[in-house]
Each structure stands twice: as structure tokens, then as C-alpha cells.
Amino acid sequence: MTSENKMLKQLILLLIITIFLVVLFVMNLFFGSVTLHLGDVWEVLTKQASASDPVKWSIIMQFRMPQALTAMLAGSGLAVAGLLLQTLFRNPLADPSILGISSGASLGVALLVLGFGAASGYAADFSGWLGHIGIVMASFSGAMLILLLITFLGRHLSNTVSLLIAGIMIAYMAGALVGIAKYFSQKEDLQAFVLWGMGSFSNVGPNQLIFLSGGTLAGLMYSFFLIKPLNMLLLGERYAANLGLNVRRTKVIILFLSGFLTAVITAYTGPIAFLGLAVPHLARNIFRNSNHIVLVPASVLLGAALALFCNLVARLPGFDTSLPINAVTSLIGAPIVVWIIMKRQHLYTTSN
Amino acid sequence: MTPILELQSLEIGYPASKDSQHALVPAVSLEVHQGDFIALSGANGTGKSTLLKTIAGIIPSLDGKILLHSKPLQSYSAAEKALLVSIVLTEYPEDQFLHAEDVVAMGRYPHIGFWGIMSASDRHIVAQSMESCGISHLKGRRLVSLSDGERQKTMIAKALAQDSPLIILDEPSAFLDYPGKIELMQLLKQLVKTSNKAIIFSSHDLDLVLRSVDQLWLMAKGQPLVTGKPEELVLSGQINRYFDRDGLSFDPLLGHFIPERKKGWMVYVNGHHLHAKWLNNSLLRHGFLLSANPDEELHVACETETFTIKYKGKAYICSTIDSVTDKLMQLCANEISSS
């Protein structure tokens, strides 16, 4: 197989996934507690707001469209964050939640939402513009705190497995602190936090979508600038340094970027498990390639598609309410990871 | 000709604590020129790897200077250094879908732009590097599916594609079988010859380096690094001193290490070249000592098919090396019991 042939094949695969993505997106607009017809969706999308049925317009433009876009952004962002961390640690189990970064975000949000109530004595309203900024900041600070701790430990633990174990322990500690914060919190705050913790793509209205998409798209775009360094890191840090890479700076950039993506997304959607872990594996196994020039766009597309798929499953037609998205992504993501690990065993022995 | 690499009073090692530093060996001063093929040898734990990693800029030096093309190593940026020194380490990338060709192509990264897109000439260099290492047929194979030797060659092809005047290899023969080691040495020698690069590699495999390289650097704990042609270092007895280990010594006649034995029966062997060599081997293995004295009491004459043992005026004819050894051991046993 010549490399031109291979490139063409991979481009075709990317195209197929893009088509899938579009189909899933449209399906997300159709299905829900109210199933719409093709004509309805078409009408709303093509006509002026005033000219179409206000109920249908509202369902699509104010609920389903933002929800689908949120799912796509979250899926892409978490998938790329997972890819970055897996490459950095050269460990297939690295992902934002396992390293404790998501737990850090939770801790930040818990301290803000629960702490505010405990300190002021009444339940806080975080639905406003300022409240959202507050949650984003809290989530981001919490994630960054854990990131800094992990980076600090990373300097002293040369072994990546040790670092991973340390990350898991940090996640436990953050979880324990969240538990303490819960214990001392107001009932209303607690409910708000628990709901946030179940994850949801539907909490982002059209107005807040700007912040989520701004942050996520900026992070995704930056990840495209890291393609060459990421490839070099596949060889190991020493080889990468010998090829002219400033390893220390790159490490910090990768940790920061993956932390940033996780923090922004987690702030708006709550913790979403397994997308960051499963999607990069899916991308590698579909494309059978390690080159990040393929893996980064593939993770973006597959992450968006898988998140849309999970969102569909969460709102299976016939149900009045939707399932918590965090549970759905776990139910779908975990088997994918197991399947890949089982497949991996044969990879060492078979040649292609 | 200016040297590619110059070490001036270089001290290597790891800082023992914040205030005190502990150099592994006395300061090293050396020059490496284009076309040099150098082996760095010494027992395990003497600092071979540390020296190579210091030269490659992976770990900092304690003191002294490393000059690359007459400029201090530290004055180069990481990107500039990548064009001057390439390395081959004992570690391998373990990524599942990393293909041999991708790895070699990464050798071109210091030469190409931000996005890592290769031009036709870059692709040509990659193909040529793989060709030189004899791994063109492994192009589309995943690195994890290759044998140790094939993987080693892939990493060497990567270093070749990097196209630096100096290539440093850390224990490249460590995981190879013996024919693989010989093949590796031949490949490296060929590269030095055809591309006029300088190659430095470390190996504790003295047998191998003695027969392969033009220049040998010897290291031992706390002793100054000595350099020279392999033959000079053997004849001057340096090898023995630098590989000092109780109960072992380097036999300059045989070209390898043998257990030191102060007592044993002296045997004089003469005759057909190949059979004599392997009879010696068997005798040493069974605890005899080889004598250079033709008047020795125990004497074995080798011909192609027969061995004649002469002892105390009697002659015994044997047909195999095994039976010679047995007979000699029997003679010695008789001697001991009668005395």
C-alpha cells in the first residue's frame, strides 16, 4: 500500500464519519418527547422565525439545536483532551476524569455552589449570566488546581504509571472534599449540584452557547497546532527532545490545553464520563494510524458523533424525560474500551 | 579538519546533593572527527550511558565543555541540536499503530515545517534511509509487531533520516542475538563509510567491539577514560585493567575473558589450526591450562581426523575432541591417585 493510497483511504473515512455526524445531528433535531416530521424541521431551518409554527420553532431552535450543538462541542472537546493526555502519558488509560481533572472541576463547582449557600445562608441562583461565569471560573480553577498538582508530581514521578495512580488518588481526595462540602450544604444547593453532577447537554441555552463554543473551539483549534509535537511525543520524551522538541514546554501546553477543554465543558455540561477515554481509542482503531494529523480531526468528528449518539439514546422516543447523560456515556463508552482492550491482545501477534 | 565533537575536561555524573557533586570518572577530554567509528566500552555501571546522554544533551554535564562544531552544546537551540546529533536509545515507542515508516519519517521532522508535511525529497530520504538499513520491506508494518533487531534497525534508519553528522547509540546490541549483533556492526560500519558520519556507540560486549571498531573508549569506575585502537589496548593490558573483576581475566591470545586459574594441568596443543582452537576451548572449559612450552609433559598433536596425546613416553590416539578431553582427565585422575 503506497502512502498516497493510504492518505486517500483515510480522507474517505473522515468523509464517511462526517456524513454520519450530519445524520446524527439531524436525528437529534427530530427525536425527543415530541417527534417532529421532516417537513417541520425543514420549515423551521429555512424560514423566518415569524413564519413558522412558534411551538415547533421553539422546540428546535431553543432546545434541540443548542442541545445538539452542546453535545457536539462537549464530545469533540473531551475526545481531544483525552487524546492529548493519552499521547502525553503514552498511556491508553489516561483521560480527563481518570487523572482527577474532572474531579477538580467538580470540587471547584461544589465549593462555589455549596459553599456560597453555606456562607450566605440561602440558596444561590446560578442561572444568570454572572452565575454561569462563576461556575465556569470555579470549574476551571478546580481543574487547574488538580492539573498543577499533577504537573508538579509529574516532575518527581518519572514513571507514568505512578503518575496515573497519583492522579487517581487525587481524584479520590477531591471526591472526599466534595463529600464534605455536600454534608454542610443547603438542600436546594445540594440538589443543584447533584443535578449538575449527572451531566446534561440541555442546560446550555442559546445565549450561553457562545461561551461554551468560544472556549471549546479555541481549544480545538489550538490542538491542531500541536500535531507535530504530539507525533514526536509518541517516540518518547528523549527521542522527542532529540528531534528538537522543547519537551517541558510542550508538556505544560498539553496539560493546560486538555485541562482548559475539560474545565470549560465540565462547567456547562457537568462531568461527562468515558467520551475522553473511548473516542481516541475508537479513532486509532478505525484509522489504524497513530499520526495526529489524522487522529486530531478524527477525534473531533468521532467525539461529536458519539456524543450526539449518546444524547439520542438518553432521549429515546417514548420517554417523557431524558436519562442522565453521564450514565449513558458510561454505558456506551465503557464497553467500547473493553472491546478495544480485548482486540489489542491480538495486535501484538498479528501483522498487517 | 575541525572535529565534529570536542570534549574539554568534561565531568559527568548526577548531582549527589545540592552542594556536592559526584563525577563518575575523572574529567574527559576527547575529539571526534568525521568518519570515526567509536565504541565506548566498560563494565556495567561505569557511566557509559551517562557519558553518551551528556554528549547528546539529554542530561547536563557537571563541569567542562562539550563543543559541537567548535560551539558549546548549550549555545544551540533544541531545533539546531536536532540537526547535529541524533540518538538511538534502548527504549522503544510502544504505540499500537505507529508504523515503521512513520518512525523513520519523524527523523525528517527537524528539517520540515510546522505541520510536518514532507516534500518529495524528504520522502526520498526516508525511503533511502530504510533501504540503507535493509528494512524497506517493513515499511507498512507496525513497530510493535517487529523483532528486536528490526526495531533497532528502524530506530537507526530514523537517526539516518535525521541526517546529522553525529549519531550516538546507547547499547544498540543489547537485545540482539549474536548474528544480529554482527549484522548491526556491519551496518554501522557501512554507514560510517558511505555517509562519512561519525558514530559513537556504547557496548559492554567486548568480544564484539574488539572485532568491529577502529577506536575504543574504555571506562571504569573512578579511572580516567582511555582511548586507542582495540589492538593497542589489548596488548598494553588496559583491557584487563578496565574490566577488572575478581576471578576473571582477559586472555589476549584468545581475545576473550576466561576464569582466572592458578592451578591446573598444563597442556601443550599443536597442529591443525581449527581443530586445535576448539580443542583449546574444550580443555579450558574442563579446567586445563594451555601451555606455550613444546616440552610440556602433556602434549596433544592435532590432525584433521585424529588427535595424538603424548604423555610420559606413551601415545594415545583419539578421534574426537570429546574423547581427547576424557582421556586427559583420566590420565590426570590416575596421576593424582598414584601419587
mmCIF file of N, CA and C in Angstrom, chain A residues 120-217:
data_model
loop_
_atom_site.group_PDB
_atom_site.id
_atom_site.type_symbol
_atom_site.label_atom_id
_atom_site.label_comp_id
_atom_site.label_asym_id
_atom_site.label_seq_id
_atom_site.Cartn_x
_atom_site.Cartn_y
_atom_site.Cartn_z
ATOM 1 N N SER A 120 -23.778 32.139 52.953
ATOM 2 C CA SER A 120 -24.753 33.227 52.958
ATOM 3 C C SER A 120 -26.051 32.831 53.636
ATOM 4 N N GLY A 121 -26.273 31.528 53.739
ATOM 5 C CA GLY A 121 -27.463 31.075 54.439
ATOM 6 C C GLY A 121 -28.679 30.895 53.560
ATOM 7 N N TYR A 122 -28.593 31.286 52.284
ATOM 8 C CA TYR A 122 -29.724 30.983 51.393
ATOM 9 C C TYR A 122 -29.185 30.418 50.066
ATOM 10 N N ALA A 123 -30.061 29.696 49.385
ATOM 11 C CA ALA A 123 -29.662 29.056 48.146
ATOM 12 C C ALA A 123 -29.329 30.101 47.090
ATOM 13 N N ALA A 124 -28.262 29.892 46.396
ATOM 14 C CA ALA A 124 -27.817 30.860 45.412
ATOM 15 C C ALA A 124 -28.443 30.566 44.058
ATOM 16 N N ASP A 125 -28.634 31.604 43.264
ATOM 17 C CA ASP A 125 -29.156 31.421 41.918
ATOM 18 C C ASP A 125 -28.005 31.521 40.928
ATOM 19 N N PHE A 126 -27.719 30.384 40.265
ATOM 20 C CA PHE A 126 -26.590 30.385 39.345
ATOM 21 C C PHE A 126 -27.032 30.319 37.884
ATOM 22 N N SER A 127 -28.336 30.653 37.675
ATOM 23 C CA SER A 127 -28.827 30.502 36.309
ATOM 24 C C SER A 127 -28.502 31.726 35.451
ATOM 25 N N GLY A 128 -28.164 32.811 36.072
ATOM 26 C CA GLY A 128 -27.896 34.035 35.328
ATOM 27 C C GLY A 128 -26.533 34.015 34.641
ATOM 28 N N TRP A 129 -26.301 35.095 33.896
ATOM 29 C CA TRP A 129 -25.073 35.241 33.129
ATOM 30 C C TRP A 129 -23.858 35.205 34.056
ATOM 31 N N LEU A 130 -23.949 35.978 35.146
ATOM 32 C CA LEU A 130 -22.839 36.038 36.102
ATOM 33 C C LEU A 130 -22.623 34.684 36.767
ATOM 34 N N GLY A 131 -23.760 34.018 37.066
ATOM 35 C CA GLY A 131 -23.672 32.719 37.704
ATOM 36 C C GLY A 131 -22.909 31.727 36.841
ATOM 37 N N HIS A 132 -23.191 31.782 35.532
ATOM 38 C CA HIS A 132 -22.503 30.862 34.635
ATOM 39 C C HIS A 132 -21.018 31.132 34.572
ATOM 40 N N ILE A 133 -20.691 32.421 34.485
ATOM 41 C CA ILE A 133 -19.273 32.778 34.503
ATOM 42 C C ILE A 133 -18.639 32.268 35.793
ATOM 43 N N GLY A 134 -19.388 32.421 36.889
ATOM 44 C CA GLY A 134 -18.883 31.952 38.178
ATOM 45 C C GLY A 134 -18.605 30.461 38.164
ATOM 46 N N ILE A 135 -19.552 29.695 37.620
ATOM 47 C CA ILE A 135 -19.374 28.241 37.589
ATOM 48 C C ILE A 135 -18.213 27.859 36.679
ATOM 49 N N VAL A 136 -18.126 28.555 35.531
ATOM 50 C CA VAL A 136 -17.000 28.273 34.627
ATOM 51 C C VAL A 136 -15.686 28.552 35.344
ATOM 52 N N MET A 137 -15.620 29.698 36.014
ATOM 53 C CA MET A 137 -14.375 30.053 36.713
ATOM 54 C C MET A 137 -14.059 29.025 37.802
ATOM 55 N N ALA A 138 -15.094 28.633 38.556
ATOM 56 C CA ALA A 138 -14.883 27.683 39.650
ATOM 57 C C ALA A 138 -14.431 26.336 39.100
ATOM 58 N N SER A 139 -15.106 25.897 38.052
ATOM 59 C CA SER A 139 -14.764 24.624 37.439
ATOM 60 C C SER A 139 -13.340 24.670 36.892
ATOM 61 N N PHE A 140 -13.037 25.780 36.212
ATOM 62 C CA PHE A 140 -11.714 25.940 35.616
ATOM 63 C C PHE A 140 -10.631 25.987 36.689
ATOM 64 N N SER A 141 -10.879 26.755 37.753
ATOM 65 C CA SER A 141 -9.877 26.849 38.828
ATOM 66 C C SER A 141 -9.669 25.492 39.475
ATOM 67 N N GLY A 142 -10.767 24.775 39.727
ATOM 68 C CA GLY A 142 -10.643 23.452 40.344
ATOM 69 C C GLY A 142 -9.833 22.517 39.468
ATOM 70 N N ALA A 143 -10.149 22.521 38.151
ATOM 71 C CA ALA A 143 -9.418 21.654 37.231
ATOM 72 C C ALA A 143 -7.950 22.036 37.171
ATOM 73 N N MET A 144 -7.679 23.348 37.151
ATOM 74 C CA MET A 144 -6.305 23.833 37.070
ATOM 75 C C MET A 144 -5.501 23.460 38.319
ATOM 76 N N LEU A 145 -6.176 23.550 39.467
ATOM 77 C CA LEU A 145 -5.509 23.205 40.725
ATOM 78 C C LEU A 145 -5.005 21.764 40.664
ATOM 79 N N ILE A 146 -5.885 20.871 40.206
ATOM 80 C CA ILE A 146 -5.503 19.465 40.089
ATOM 81 C C ILE A 146 -4.399 19.304 39.044
ATOM 82 N N LEU A 147 -4.548 20.050 37.939
ATOM 83 C CA LEU A 147 -3.541 19.990 36.884
ATOM 84 C C LEU A 147 -2.160 20.377 37.396
ATOM 85 N N LEU A 148 -2.115 21.466 38.153
ATOM 86 C CA LEU A 148 -0.842 21.931 38.695
ATOM 87 C C LEU A 148 -0.246 20.867 39.599
ATOM 88 N N LEU A 149 -1.103 20.269 40.411
ATOM 89 C CA LEU A 149 -0.654 19.223 41.325
ATOM 90 C C LEU A 149 -0.083 18.046 40.526
ATOM 91 N N ILE A 150 -0.807 17.674 39.467
ATOM 92 C CA ILE A 150 -0.366 16.561 38.621
ATOM 93 C C ILE A 150 0.956 16.912 37.931
ATOM 94 N N THR A 151 1.044 18.142 37.421
ATOM 95 C CA THR A 151 2.280 18.560 36.762
ATOM 96 C C THR A 151 3.440 18.548 37.746
ATOM 97 N N PHE A 152 3.172 19.022 38.955
ATOM 98 C CA PHE A 152 4.209 19.027 39.992
ATOM 99 C C PHE A 152 4.660 17.603 40.280
ATOM 100 N N LEU A 153 3.679 16.712 40.464
ATOM 101 C CA LEU A 153 4.025 15.311 40.721
ATOM 102 C C LEU A 153 4.760 14.700 39.528
ATOM 103 N N GLY A 154 4.355 15.146 38.335
ATOM 104 C CA GLY A 154 4.968 14.627 37.117
ATOM 105 C C GLY A 154 6.456 14.867 37.059
ATOM 106 N N ARG A 155 6.905 15.929 37.690
ATOM 107 C CA ARG A 155 8.338 16.215 37.703
ATOM 108 C C ARG A 155 9.092 15.241 38.602
ATOM 109 N N HIS A 156 8.408 14.772 39.630
ATOM 110 C CA HIS A 156 9.086 13.895 40.588
ATOM 111 C C HIS A 156 8.836 12.424 40.303
ATOM 112 N N LEU A 157 7.767 12.137 39.576
ATOM 113 C CA LEU A 157 7.484 10.748 39.231
ATOM 114 C C LEU A 157 7.788 10.556 37.760
ATOM 115 N N SER A 158 8.946 9.963 37.479
ATOM 116 C CA SER A 158 9.302 9.790 36.077
ATOM 117 C C SER A 158 8.461 8.690 35.451
ATOM 118 N N ASN A 159 7.973 7.789 36.275
ATOM 119 C CA ASN A 159 7.174 6.683 35.784
ATOM 120 C C ASN A 159 5.733 7.135 35.572
ATOM 121 N N THR A 160 5.239 6.974 34.353
ATOM 122 C CA THR A 160 3.908 7.489 34.047
ATOM 123 C C THR A 160 2.814 6.718 34.770
ATOM 124 N N VAL A 161 3.056 5.432 35.025
ATOM 125 C CA VAL A 161 2.038 4.657 35.747
ATOM 126 C C VAL A 161 1.877 5.207 37.167
ATOM 127 N N SER A 162 2.998 5.537 37.803
ATOM 128 C CA SER A 162 2.934 6.133 39.145
ATOM 129 C C SER A 162 2.143 7.427 39.110
ATOM 130 N N LEU A 163 2.399 8.206 38.062
ATOM 131 C CA LEU A 163 1.718 9.490 37.943
ATOM 132 C C LEU A 163 0.210 9.280 37.803
ATOM 133 N N LEU A 164 -0.129 8.265 37.014
ATOM 134 C CA LEU A 164 -1.537 7.941 36.806
ATOM 135 C C LEU A 164 -2.189 7.528 38.126
ATOM 136 N N ILE A 165 -1.483 6.695 38.887
ATOM 137 C CA ILE A 165 -2.010 6.263 40.180
ATOM 138 C C ILE A 165 -2.182 7.465 41.097
ATOM 139 N N ALA A 166 -1.180 8.363 41.066
ATOM 140 C CA ALA A 166 -1.276 9.571 41.876
ATOM 141 C C ALA A 166 -2.503 10.378 41.467
ATOM 142 N N GLY A 167 -2.757 10.447 40.147
ATOM 143 C CA GLY A 167 -3.925 11.170 39.651
ATOM 144 C C GLY A 167 -5.223 10.578 40.181
ATOM 145 N N ILE A 168 -5.279 9.252 40.168
ATOM 146 C CA ILE A 168 -6.486 8.571 40.669
ATOM 147 C C ILE A 168 -6.690 8.872 42.156
ATOM 148 N N MET A 169 -5.582 8.875 42.900
ATOM 149 C CA MET A 169 -5.666 9.183 44.344
ATOM 150 C C MET A 169 -6.147 10.619 44.552
ATOM 151 N N ILE A 170 -5.641 11.524 43.724
ATOM 152 C CA ILE A 170 -6.055 12.923 43.839
ATOM 153 C C ILE A 170 -7.548 13.044 43.556
ATOM 154 N N ALA A 171 -8.007 12.257 42.563
ATOM 155 C CA ALA A 171 -9.431 12.268 42.246
ATOM 156 C C ALA A 171 -10.252 11.829 43.464
ATOM 157 N N TYR A 172 -9.764 10.801 44.169
ATOM 158 C CA TYR A 172 -10.455 10.355 45.381
ATOM 159 C C TYR A 172 -10.506 11.465 46.424
ATOM 160 N N MET A 173 -9.360 12.138 46.578
ATOM 161 C CA MET A 173 -9.302 13.195 47.589
ATOM 162 C C MET A 173 -10.272 14.329 47.243
ATOM 163 N N ALA A 174 -10.280 14.697 45.944
ATOM 164 C CA ALA A 174 -11.211 15.752 45.528
ATOM 165 C C ALA A 174 -12.647 15.296 45.790
ATOM 166 N N GLY A 175 -12.903 14.001 45.507
ATOM 167 C CA GLY A 175 -14.233 13.457 45.755
ATOM 168 C C GLY A 175 -14.606 13.540 47.225
ATOM 169 N N ALA A 176 -13.638 13.256 48.089
ATOM 170 C CA ALA A 176 -13.886 13.316 49.526
ATOM 171 C C ALA A 176 -14.207 14.743 49.963
ATOM 172 N N LEU A 177 -13.462 15.700 49.397
ATOM 173 C CA LEU A 177 -13.719 17.101 49.746
ATOM 174 C C LEU A 177 -15.112 17.527 49.283
ATOM 175 N N VAL A 178 -15.494 17.027 48.093
ATOM 176 C CA VAL A 178 -16.837 17.315 47.600
ATOM 177 C C VAL A 178 -17.868 16.743 48.590
ATOM 178 N N GLY A 179 -17.587 15.540 49.084
ATOM 179 C CA GLY A 179 -18.481 14.909 50.054
ATOM 180 C C GLY A 179 -18.652 15.763 51.293
ATOM 181 N N ILE A 180 -17.543 16.312 51.773
ATOM 182 C CA ILE A 180 -17.612 17.160 52.968
ATOM 183 C C ILE A 180 -18.445 18.415 52.691
ATOM 184 N N ALA A 181 -18.182 19.007 51.491
ATOM 185 C CA ALA A 181 -18.927 20.208 51.127
ATOM 186 C C ALA A 181 -20.423 19.909 51.052
ATOM 187 N N LYS A 182 -20.757 18.712 50.510
ATOM 188 C CA LYS A 182 -22.163 18.312 50.412
ATOM 189 C C LYS A 182 -22.798 18.226 51.795
ATOM 190 N N TYR A 183 -22.031 17.645 52.725
ATOM 191 C CA TYR A 183 -22.551 17.402 54.060
ATOM 192 C C TYR A 183 -23.006 18.687 54.732
ATOM 193 N N PHE A 184 -22.261 19.758 54.475
ATOM 194 C CA PHE A 184 -22.570 21.012 55.154
ATOM 195 C C PHE A 184 -23.440 21.952 54.327
ATOM 196 N N SER A 185 -24.053 21.452 53.265
ATOM 197 C CA SER A 185 -24.713 22.384 52.347
ATOM 198 C C SER A 185 -26.229 22.418 52.525
ATOM 199 N N GLN A 186 -26.816 23.424 51.908
ATOM 200 C CA GLN A 186 -28.270 23.596 51.906
ATOM 201 C C GLN A 186 -28.902 22.568 50.970
ATOM 202 N N LYS A 187 -30.108 22.218 51.271
ATOM 203 C CA LYS A 187 -30.800 21.207 50.496
ATOM 204 C C LYS A 187 -30.931 21.607 49.025
ATOM 205 N N GLU A 188 -31.306 22.880 48.782
ATOM 206 C CA GLU A 188 -31.527 23.327 47.407
ATOM 207 C C GLU A 188 -30.208 23.332 46.619
ATOM 208 N N ASP A 189 -29.165 23.782 47.304
ATOM 209 C CA ASP A 189 -27.858 23.813 46.656
ATOM 210 C C ASP A 189 -27.414 22.401 46.311
ATOM 211 N N LEU A 190 -27.651 21.505 47.255
ATOM 212 C CA LEU A 190 -27.232 20.124 47.074
ATOM 213 C C LEU A 190 -27.905 19.525 45.849
ATOM 214 N N GLN A 191 -29.204 19.831 45.719
ATOM 215 C CA GLN A 191 -29.932 19.291 44.576
ATOM 216 C C GLN A 191 -29.365 19.852 43.270
ATOM 217 N N ALA A 192 -29.069 21.137 43.293
ATOM 218 C CA ALA A 192 -28.497 21.766 42.099
ATOM 219 C C ALA A 192 -27.172 21.101 41.733
ATOM 220 N N PHE A 193 -26.373 20.826 42.757
ATOM 221 C CA PHE A 193 -25.058 20.242 42.494
ATOM 222 C C PHE A 193 -25.184 18.804 41.993
ATOM 223 N N VAL A 194 -26.089 18.031 42.605
ATOM 224 C CA VAL A 194 -26.273 16.636 42.190
ATOM 225 C C VAL A 194 -26.740 16.591 40.736
ATOM 226 N N LEU A 195 -27.655 17.491 40.393
ATOM 227 C CA LEU A 195 -28.126 17.545 39.007
ATOM 228 C C LEU A 195 -26.980 17.881 38.052
ATOM 229 N N TRP A 196 -26.173 18.846 38.468
ATOM 230 C CA TRP A 196 -25.009 19.229 37.664
ATOM 231 C C TRP A 196 -24.097 18.014 37.472
ATOM 232 N N GLY A 197 -23.958 17.222 38.533
ATOM 233 C CA GLY A 197 -23.063 16.065 38.522
ATOM 234 C C GLY A 197 -23.538 14.925 37.632
ATOM 235 N N MET A 198 -24.840 14.900 37.320
ATOM 236 C CA MET A 198 -25.330 13.848 36.430
ATOM 237 C C MET A 198 -25.014 14.145 34.983
ATOM 238 N N GLY A 199 -24.666 15.361 34.721
ATOM 239 C CA GLY A 199 -24.322 15.758 33.370
ATOM 240 C C GLY A 199 -25.555 15.986 32.533
ATOM 241 N N SER A 200 -25.491 17.000 31.700
ATOM 242 C CA SER A 200 -26.605 17.272 30.808
ATOM 243 C C SER A 200 -26.133 18.171 29.672
ATOM 244 N N PHE A 201 -26.646 17.870 28.492
ATOM 245 C CA PHE A 201 -26.330 18.741 27.360
ATOM 246 C C PHE A 201 -27.402 19.814 27.193
ATOM 247 N N SER A 202 -28.435 19.747 28.078
ATOM 248 C CA SER A 202 -29.572 20.629 27.836
ATOM 249 C C SER A 202 -29.583 21.879 28.710
ATOM 250 N N ASN A 203 -28.530 22.063 29.501
ATOM 251 C CA ASN A 203 -28.507 23.242 30.375
ATOM 252 C C ASN A 203 -27.962 24.480 29.686
ATOM 253 N N VAL A 204 -27.549 24.324 28.446
ATOM 254 C CA VAL A 204 -26.935 25.451 27.754
ATOM 255 C C VAL A 204 -27.933 26.074 26.803
ATOM 256 N N GLY A 205 -28.366 27.254 27.137
ATOM 257 C CA GLY A 205 -29.292 27.973 26.269
ATOM 258 C C GLY A 205 -28.535 28.654 25.145
ATOM 259 N N PRO A 206 -29.275 29.179 24.165
ATOM 260 C CA PRO A 206 -28.620 29.843 23.033
ATOM 261 C C PRO A 206 -27.641 30.925 23.469
ATOM 262 N N ASN A 207 -27.954 31.613 24.570
ATOM 263 C CA ASN A 207 -27.080 32.711 24.994
ATOM 264 C C ASN A 207 -25.749 32.232 25.556
ATOM 265 N N GLN A 208 -25.827 31.118 26.328
ATOM 266 C CA GLN A 208 -24.583 30.633 26.938
ATOM 267 C C GLN A 208 -23.741 29.835 25.959
ATOM 268 N N LEU A 209 -24.394 29.414 24.870
ATOM 269 C CA LEU A 209 -23.697 28.611 23.876
ATOM 270 C C LEU A 209 -22.468 29.342 23.334
ATOM 271 N N ILE A 210 -22.572 30.680 23.312
ATOM 272 C CA ILE A 210 -21.457 31.482 22.792
ATOM 273 C C ILE A 210 -20.183 31.220 23.595
ATOM 274 N N PHE A 211 -20.359 31.165 24.928
ATOM 275 C CA PHE A 211 -19.164 30.974 25.777
ATOM 276 C C PHE A 211 -18.608 29.569 25.619
ATOM 277 N N LEU A 212 -19.529 28.593 25.644
ATOM 278 C CA LEU A 212 -19.093 27.208 25.509
ATOM 279 C C LEU A 212 -18.405 26.996 24.167
ATOM 280 N N SER A 213 -19.035 27.485 23.101
ATOM 281 C CA SER A 213 -18.449 27.227 21.787
ATOM 282 C C SER A 213 -17.174 28.033 21.596
ATOM 283 N N GLY A 214 -17.156 29.264 22.123
ATOM 284 C CA GLY A 214 -15.929 30.069 22.014
ATOM 285 C C GLY A 214 -14.751 29.365 22.647
ATOM 286 N N GLY A 215 -14.936 28.929 23.898
ATOM 287 C CA GLY A 215 -13.842 28.268 24.623
ATOM 288 C C GLY A 215 -13.450 26.960 23.980
ATOM 289 N N THR A 216 -14.457 26.138 23.656
ATOM 290 C CA THR A 216 -14.155 24.819 23.106
ATOM 291 C C THR A 216 -13.500 24.915 21.736
ATOM 292 N N LEU A 217 -14.065 25.763 20.866
ATOM 293 C CA LEU A 217 -13.498 25.865 19.517
ATOM 294 C C LEU A 217 -12.073 26.412 19.562
#
